[in-house]
Coordinates of N, CA, C and O in Angstrom, one line a residue:
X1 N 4.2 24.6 -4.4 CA 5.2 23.6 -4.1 C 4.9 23.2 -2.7 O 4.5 24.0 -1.8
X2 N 5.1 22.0 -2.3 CA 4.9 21.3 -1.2 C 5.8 21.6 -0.2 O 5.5 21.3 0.9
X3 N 7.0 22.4 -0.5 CA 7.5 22.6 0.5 C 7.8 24.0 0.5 O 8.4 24.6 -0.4
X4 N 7.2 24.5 2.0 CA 7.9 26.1 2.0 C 9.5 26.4 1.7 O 10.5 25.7 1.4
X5 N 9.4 27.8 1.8 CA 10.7 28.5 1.6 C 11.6 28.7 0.3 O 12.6 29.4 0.1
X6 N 10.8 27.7 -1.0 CA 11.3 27.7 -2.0 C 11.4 28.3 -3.0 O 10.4 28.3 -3.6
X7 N 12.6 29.2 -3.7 CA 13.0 30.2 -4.7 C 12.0 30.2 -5.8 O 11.4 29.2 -6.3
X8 N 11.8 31.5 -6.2 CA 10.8 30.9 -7.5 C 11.6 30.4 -8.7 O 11.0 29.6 -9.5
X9 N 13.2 30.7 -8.9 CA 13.6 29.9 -9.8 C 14.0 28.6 -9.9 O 14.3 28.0 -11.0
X10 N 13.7 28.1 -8.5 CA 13.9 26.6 -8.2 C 13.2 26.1 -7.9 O 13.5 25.1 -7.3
X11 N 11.8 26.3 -8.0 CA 10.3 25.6 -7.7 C 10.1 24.1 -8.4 O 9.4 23.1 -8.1
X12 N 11.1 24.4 -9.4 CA 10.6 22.8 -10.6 C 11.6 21.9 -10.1 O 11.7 20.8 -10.7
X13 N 12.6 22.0 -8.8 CA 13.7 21.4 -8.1 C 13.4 20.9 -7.3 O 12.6 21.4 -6.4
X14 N 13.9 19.0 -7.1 CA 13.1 18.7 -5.9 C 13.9 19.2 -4.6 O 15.1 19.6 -4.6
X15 N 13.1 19.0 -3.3 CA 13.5 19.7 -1.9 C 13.9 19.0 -1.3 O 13.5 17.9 -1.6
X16 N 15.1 19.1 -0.2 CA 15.6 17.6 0.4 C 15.2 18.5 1.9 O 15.4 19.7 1.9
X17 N 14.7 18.0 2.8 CA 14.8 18.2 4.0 C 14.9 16.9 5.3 O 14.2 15.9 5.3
X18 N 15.6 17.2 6.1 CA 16.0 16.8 7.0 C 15.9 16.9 8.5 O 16.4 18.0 8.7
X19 N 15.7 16.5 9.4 CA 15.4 16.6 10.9 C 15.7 15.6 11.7 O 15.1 14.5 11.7
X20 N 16.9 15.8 12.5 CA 17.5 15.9 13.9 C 16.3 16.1 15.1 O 15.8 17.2 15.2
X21 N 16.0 14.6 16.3 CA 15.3 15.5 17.5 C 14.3 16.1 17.6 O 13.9 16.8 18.6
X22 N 13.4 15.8 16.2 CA 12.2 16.1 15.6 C 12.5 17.7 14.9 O 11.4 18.2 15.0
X23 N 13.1 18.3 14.6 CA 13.6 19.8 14.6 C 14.1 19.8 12.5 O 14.9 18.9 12.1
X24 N 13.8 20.6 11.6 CA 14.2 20.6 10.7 C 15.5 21.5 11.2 O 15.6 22.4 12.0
X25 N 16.7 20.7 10.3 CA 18.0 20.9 10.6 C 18.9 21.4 9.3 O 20.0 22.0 9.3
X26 N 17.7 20.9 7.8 CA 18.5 21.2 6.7 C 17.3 21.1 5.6 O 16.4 20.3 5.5
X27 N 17.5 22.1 4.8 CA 17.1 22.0 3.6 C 18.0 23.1 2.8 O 18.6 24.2 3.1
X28 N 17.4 21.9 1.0 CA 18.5 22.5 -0.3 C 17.5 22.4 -1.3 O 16.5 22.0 -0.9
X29 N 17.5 22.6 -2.2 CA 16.9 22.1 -3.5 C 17.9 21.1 -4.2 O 19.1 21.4 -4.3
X30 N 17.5 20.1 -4.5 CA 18.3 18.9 -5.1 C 18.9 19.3 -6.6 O 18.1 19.7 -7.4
X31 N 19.8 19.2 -6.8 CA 20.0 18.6 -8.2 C 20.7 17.6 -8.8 O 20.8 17.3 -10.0
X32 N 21.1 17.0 -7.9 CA 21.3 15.6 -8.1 C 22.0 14.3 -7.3 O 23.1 14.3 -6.8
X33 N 21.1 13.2 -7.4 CA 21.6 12.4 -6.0 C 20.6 12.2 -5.5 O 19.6 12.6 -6.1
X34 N 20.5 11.7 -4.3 CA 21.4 11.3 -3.2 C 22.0 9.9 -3.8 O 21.5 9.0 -4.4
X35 N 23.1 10.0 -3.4 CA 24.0 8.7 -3.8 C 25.0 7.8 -2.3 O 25.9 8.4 -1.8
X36 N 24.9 7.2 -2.2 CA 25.4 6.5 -1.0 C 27.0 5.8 -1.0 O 27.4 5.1 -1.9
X37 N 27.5 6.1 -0.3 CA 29.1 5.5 -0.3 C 29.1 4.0 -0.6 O 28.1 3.4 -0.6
X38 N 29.8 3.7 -0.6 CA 30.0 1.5 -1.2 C 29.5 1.5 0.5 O 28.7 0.6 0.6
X39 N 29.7 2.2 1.5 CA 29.4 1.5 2.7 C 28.3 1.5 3.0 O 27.8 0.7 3.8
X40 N 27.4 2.5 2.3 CA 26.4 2.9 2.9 C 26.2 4.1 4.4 O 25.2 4.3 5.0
X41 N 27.6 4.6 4.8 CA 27.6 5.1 5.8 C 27.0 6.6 5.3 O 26.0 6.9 6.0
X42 N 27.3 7.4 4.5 CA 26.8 8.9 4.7 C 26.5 8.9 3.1 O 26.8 8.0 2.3
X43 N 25.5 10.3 2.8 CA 25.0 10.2 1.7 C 25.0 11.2 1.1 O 24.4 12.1 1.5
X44 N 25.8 11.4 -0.2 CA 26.6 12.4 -1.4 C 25.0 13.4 -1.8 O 23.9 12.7 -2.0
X45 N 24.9 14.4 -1.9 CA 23.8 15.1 -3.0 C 24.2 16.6 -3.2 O 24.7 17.3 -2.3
X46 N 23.8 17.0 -4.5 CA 23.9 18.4 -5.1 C 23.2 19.1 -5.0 O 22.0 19.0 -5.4
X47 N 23.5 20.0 -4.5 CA 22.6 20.6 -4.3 C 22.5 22.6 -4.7 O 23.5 23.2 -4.9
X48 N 21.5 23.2 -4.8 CA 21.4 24.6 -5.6 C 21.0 25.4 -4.0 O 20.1 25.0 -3.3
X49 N 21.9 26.6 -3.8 CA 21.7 27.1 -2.7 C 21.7 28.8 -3.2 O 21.8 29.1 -4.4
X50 N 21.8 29.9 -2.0 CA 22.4 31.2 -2.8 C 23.8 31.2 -2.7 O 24.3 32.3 -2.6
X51 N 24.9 30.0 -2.7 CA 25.9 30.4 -2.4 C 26.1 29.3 -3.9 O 27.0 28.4 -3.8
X52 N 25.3 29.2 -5.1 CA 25.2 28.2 -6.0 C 25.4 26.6 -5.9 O 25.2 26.0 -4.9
X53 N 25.9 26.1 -6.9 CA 25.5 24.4 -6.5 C 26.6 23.8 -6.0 O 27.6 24.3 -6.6
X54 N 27.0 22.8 -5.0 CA 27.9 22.7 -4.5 C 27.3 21.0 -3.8 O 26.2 21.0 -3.3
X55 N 28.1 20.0 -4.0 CA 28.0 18.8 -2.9 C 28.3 18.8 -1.8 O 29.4 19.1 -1.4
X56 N 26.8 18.3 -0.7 CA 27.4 18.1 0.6 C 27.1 16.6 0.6 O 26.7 15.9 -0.3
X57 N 27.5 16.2 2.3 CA 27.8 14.6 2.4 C 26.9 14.8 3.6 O 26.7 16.0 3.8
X58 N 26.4 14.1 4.4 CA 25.5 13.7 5.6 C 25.3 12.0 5.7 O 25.5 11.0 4.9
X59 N 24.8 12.0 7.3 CA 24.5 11.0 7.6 C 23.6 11.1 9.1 O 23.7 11.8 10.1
X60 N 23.0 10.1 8.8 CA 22.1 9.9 10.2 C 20.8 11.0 9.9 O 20.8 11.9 9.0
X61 N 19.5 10.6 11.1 CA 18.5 11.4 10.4 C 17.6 11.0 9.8 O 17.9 9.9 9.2
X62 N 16.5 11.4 9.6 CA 15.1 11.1 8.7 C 15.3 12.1 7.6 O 15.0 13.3 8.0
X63 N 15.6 12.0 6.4 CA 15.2 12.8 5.3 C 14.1 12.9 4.3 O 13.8 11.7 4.1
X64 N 13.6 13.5 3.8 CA 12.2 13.5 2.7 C 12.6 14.4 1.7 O 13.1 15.4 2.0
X65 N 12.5 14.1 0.4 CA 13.1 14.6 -1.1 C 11.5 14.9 -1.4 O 10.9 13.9 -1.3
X66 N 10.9 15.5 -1.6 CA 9.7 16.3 -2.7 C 10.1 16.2 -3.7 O 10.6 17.3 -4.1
X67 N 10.2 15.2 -4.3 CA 9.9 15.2 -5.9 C 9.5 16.0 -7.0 O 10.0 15.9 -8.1
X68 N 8.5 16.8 -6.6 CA 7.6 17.4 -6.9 C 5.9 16.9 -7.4 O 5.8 15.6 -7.3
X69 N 4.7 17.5 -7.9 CA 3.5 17.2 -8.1 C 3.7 16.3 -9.0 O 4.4 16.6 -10.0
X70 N 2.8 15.1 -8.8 CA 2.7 14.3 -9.8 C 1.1 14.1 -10.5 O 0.1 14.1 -9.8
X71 N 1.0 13.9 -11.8 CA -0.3 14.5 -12.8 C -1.3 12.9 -13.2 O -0.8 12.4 -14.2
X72 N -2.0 12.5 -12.9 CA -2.3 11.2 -13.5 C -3.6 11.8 -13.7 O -4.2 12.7 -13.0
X73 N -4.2 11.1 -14.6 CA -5.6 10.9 -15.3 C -6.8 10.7 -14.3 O -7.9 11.2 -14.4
X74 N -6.3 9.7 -13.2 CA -6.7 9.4 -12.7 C -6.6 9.4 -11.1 O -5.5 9.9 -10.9
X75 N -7.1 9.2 -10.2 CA -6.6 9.7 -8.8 C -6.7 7.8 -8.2 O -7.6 6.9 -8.2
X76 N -5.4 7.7 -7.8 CA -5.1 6.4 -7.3 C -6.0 6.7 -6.0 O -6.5 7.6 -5.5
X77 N -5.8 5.5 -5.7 CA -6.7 4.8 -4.0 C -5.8 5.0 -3.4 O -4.6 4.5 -3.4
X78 N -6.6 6.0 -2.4 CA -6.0 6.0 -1.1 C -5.6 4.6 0.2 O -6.5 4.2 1.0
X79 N -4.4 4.1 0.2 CA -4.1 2.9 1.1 C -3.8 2.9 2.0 O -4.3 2.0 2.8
X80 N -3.0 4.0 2.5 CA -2.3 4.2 3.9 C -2.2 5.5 4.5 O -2.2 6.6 4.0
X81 N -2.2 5.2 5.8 CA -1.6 6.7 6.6 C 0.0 6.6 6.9 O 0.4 5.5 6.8
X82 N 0.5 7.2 7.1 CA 2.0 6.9 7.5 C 2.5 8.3 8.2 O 2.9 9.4 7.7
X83 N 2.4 7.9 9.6 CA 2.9 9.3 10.5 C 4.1 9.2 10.7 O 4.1 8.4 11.7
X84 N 5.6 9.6 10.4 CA 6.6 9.9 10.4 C 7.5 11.1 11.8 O 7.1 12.1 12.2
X85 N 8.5 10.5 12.2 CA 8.9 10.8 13.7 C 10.4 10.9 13.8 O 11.2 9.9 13.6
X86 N 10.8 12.2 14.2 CA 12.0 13.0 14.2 C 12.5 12.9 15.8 O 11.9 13.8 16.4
X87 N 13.4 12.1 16.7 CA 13.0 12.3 18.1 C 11.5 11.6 18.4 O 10.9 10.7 17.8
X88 N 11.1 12.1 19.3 CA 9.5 11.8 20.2 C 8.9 12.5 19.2 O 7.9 11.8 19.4
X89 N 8.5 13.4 18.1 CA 8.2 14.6 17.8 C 8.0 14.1 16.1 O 8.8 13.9 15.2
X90 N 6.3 13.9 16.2 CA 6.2 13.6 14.6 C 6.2 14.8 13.8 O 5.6 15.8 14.1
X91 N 6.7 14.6 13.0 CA 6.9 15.6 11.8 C 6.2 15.8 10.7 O 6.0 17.0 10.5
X92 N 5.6 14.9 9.9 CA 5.0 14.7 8.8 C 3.7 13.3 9.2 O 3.9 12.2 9.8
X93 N 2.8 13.6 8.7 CA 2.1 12.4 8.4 C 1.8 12.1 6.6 O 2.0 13.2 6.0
X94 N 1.5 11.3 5.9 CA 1.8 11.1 4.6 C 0.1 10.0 4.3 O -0.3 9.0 4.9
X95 N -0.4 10.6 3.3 CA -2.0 9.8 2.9 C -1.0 9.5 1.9 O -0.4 10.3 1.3
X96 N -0.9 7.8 2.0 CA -0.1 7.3 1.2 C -1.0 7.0 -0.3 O -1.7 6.2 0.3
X97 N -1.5 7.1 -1.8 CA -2.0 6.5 -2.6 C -1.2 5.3 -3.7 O -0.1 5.5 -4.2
X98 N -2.0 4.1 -3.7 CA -1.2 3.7 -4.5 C -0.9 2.1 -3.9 O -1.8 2.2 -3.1
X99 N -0.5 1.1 -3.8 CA -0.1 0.0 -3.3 C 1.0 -0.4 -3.4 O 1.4 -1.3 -2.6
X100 N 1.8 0.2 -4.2 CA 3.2 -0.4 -4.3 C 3.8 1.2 -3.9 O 3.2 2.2 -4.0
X101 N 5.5 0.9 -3.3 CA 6.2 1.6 -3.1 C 7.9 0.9 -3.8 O 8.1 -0.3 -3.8
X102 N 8.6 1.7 -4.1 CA 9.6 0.8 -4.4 C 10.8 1.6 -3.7 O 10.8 2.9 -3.5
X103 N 11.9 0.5 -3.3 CA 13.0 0.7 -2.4 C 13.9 1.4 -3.8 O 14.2 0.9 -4.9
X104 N 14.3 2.9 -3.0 CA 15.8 3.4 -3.8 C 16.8 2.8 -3.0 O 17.0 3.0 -1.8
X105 N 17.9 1.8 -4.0 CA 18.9 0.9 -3.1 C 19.7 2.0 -3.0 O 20.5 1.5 -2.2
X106 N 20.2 3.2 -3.2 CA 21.3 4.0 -3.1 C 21.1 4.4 -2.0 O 22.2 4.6 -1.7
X107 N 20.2 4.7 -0.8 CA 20.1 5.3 0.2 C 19.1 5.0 0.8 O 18.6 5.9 1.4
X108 N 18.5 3.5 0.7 CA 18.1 2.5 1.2 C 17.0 2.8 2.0 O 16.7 2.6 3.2
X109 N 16.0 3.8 0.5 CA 14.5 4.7 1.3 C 13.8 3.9 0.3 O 13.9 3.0 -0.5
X110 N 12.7 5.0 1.0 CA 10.9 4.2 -0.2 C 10.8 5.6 -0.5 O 11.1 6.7 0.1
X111 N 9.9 5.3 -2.2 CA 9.8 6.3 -3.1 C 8.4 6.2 -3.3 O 8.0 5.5 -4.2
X112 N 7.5 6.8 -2.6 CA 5.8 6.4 -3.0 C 5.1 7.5 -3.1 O 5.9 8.5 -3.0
X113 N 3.9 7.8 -3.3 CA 3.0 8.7 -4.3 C 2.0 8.9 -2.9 O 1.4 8.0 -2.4
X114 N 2.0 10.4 -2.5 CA 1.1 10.8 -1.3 C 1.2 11.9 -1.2 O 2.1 12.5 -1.7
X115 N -0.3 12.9 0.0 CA -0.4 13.9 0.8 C 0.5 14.0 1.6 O 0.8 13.0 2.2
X116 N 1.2 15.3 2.0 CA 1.6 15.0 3.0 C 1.1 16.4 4.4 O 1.0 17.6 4.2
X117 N 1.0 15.9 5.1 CA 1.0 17.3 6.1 C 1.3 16.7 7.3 O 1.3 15.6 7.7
X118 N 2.0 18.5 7.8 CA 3.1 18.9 9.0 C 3.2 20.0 9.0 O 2.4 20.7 8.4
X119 N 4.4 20.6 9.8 CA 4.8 21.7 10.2 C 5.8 22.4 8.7 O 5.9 23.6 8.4
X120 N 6.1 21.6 8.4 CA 7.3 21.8 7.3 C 7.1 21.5 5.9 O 7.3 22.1 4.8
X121 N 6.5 20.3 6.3 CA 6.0 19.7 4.6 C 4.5 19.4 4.6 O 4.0 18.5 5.2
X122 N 3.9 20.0 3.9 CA 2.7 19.6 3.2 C 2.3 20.1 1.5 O 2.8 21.0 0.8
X123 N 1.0 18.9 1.1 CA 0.7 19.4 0.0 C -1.1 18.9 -0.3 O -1.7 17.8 0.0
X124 N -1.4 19.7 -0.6 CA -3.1 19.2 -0.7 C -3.2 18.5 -2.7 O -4.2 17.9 -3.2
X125 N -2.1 18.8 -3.3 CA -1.9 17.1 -4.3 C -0.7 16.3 -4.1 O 0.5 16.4 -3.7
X126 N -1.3 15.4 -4.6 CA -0.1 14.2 -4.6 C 1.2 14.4 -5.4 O 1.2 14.4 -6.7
X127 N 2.3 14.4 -4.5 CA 3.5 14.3 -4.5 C 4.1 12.8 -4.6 O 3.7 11.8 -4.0
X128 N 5.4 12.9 -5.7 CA 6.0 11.9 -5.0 C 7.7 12.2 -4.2 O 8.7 12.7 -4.6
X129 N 7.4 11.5 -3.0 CA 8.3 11.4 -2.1 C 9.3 10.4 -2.0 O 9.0 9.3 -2.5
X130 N 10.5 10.7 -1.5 CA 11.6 9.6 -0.8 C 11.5 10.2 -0.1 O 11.2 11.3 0.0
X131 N 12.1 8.8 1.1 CA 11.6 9.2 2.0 C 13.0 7.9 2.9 O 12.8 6.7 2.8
X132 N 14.1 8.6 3.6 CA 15.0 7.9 4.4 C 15.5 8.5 5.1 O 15.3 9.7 5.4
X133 N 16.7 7.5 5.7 CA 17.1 7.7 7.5 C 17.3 7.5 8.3 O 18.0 6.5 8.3
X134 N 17.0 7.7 9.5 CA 17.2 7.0 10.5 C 15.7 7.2 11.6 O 15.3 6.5 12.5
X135 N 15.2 8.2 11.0 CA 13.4 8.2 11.5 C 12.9 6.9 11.5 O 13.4 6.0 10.9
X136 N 11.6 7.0 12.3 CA 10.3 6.3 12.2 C 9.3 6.8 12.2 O 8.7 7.6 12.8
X137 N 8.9 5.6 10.9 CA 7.4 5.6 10.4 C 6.3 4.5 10.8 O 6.4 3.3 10.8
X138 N 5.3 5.2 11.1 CA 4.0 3.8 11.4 C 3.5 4.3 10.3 O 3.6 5.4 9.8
X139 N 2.6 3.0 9.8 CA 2.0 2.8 9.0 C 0.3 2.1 9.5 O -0.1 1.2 10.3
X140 N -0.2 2.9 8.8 CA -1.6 2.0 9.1 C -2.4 1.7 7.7 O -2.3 2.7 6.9
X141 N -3.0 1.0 7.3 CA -3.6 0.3 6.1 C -5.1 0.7 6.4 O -5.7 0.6 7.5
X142 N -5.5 1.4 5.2 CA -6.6 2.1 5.0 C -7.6 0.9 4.6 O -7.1 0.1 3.8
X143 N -8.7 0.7 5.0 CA -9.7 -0.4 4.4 C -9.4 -1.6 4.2 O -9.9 -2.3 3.3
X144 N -8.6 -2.0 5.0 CA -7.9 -3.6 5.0 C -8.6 -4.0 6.6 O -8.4 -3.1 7.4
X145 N -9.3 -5.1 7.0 CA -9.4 -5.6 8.0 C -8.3 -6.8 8.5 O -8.5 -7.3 9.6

């Protein structure tokens, strides 16, 4: 699994992690959600812990959901780099594959297909990620002049 620390009974669960200040501040195993208020101010998700599954609410922050490994026939084209930043303090960088990304309107992230490595999250296969917050991302375009 792409992300440390994970139960072996919850391995097939995606991971939500979060960072404050560049600093991971939270992680759950997902089970369902994230869902966003009509306002869009803070964001609903279920989650499986040792104290069992229970909803919390949050806001503000860069979060990343691991999805988990994704299987294709084929290995898409590598497009992008995307280094990702918690505070001053990058966190993740992401070999983005693939050309399209599509916006989740519920919590107003991008859901795209990549490597990732860092201190907290990496994976040497492709994962797909969401990816929202209040972080920044640069992006650089791989073989585009």
């Amino acid at each position: 699994m792409a992300v440390a620390n994970a139960s072996s009974q919850d391995q097939n669960l995606p991971v939500l992690v979060c960072f404050s200040g560049g600093e991971e501040i939270f992680r759950k195993n997902v089970v369902e959600g994230p869902f966003a208020d009509e306002y869009k101010f803070a964001h609903e998700i279920k989650v499986s812990d040792s104290e069992g599954q229970h909803w919390v609410n949050f806001s503000g922050g860069m979060c990343v959901i691991d999805q988990g490994e994704v299987f294709n026939k084929k290995q898409p084209k590598l497009t992008d780099n995307l280094s990702c930043y918690s505070g001053a303090k990058k966190v993740v960088t992401f070999d983005v594959y693939g050309e399209e990304t599509t916006i989740d309107e519920y919590v107003e992230g991008r859901t795209f297909l990549a490597k990732a490595s860092g201190s907290v999250i990496a994976s040497n296969s492709i994962h797909q990620y969401l990816l929202f917050g209040s972080g920044t991302c640069i992006g650089e375009e791989i073989g585009e002049d």
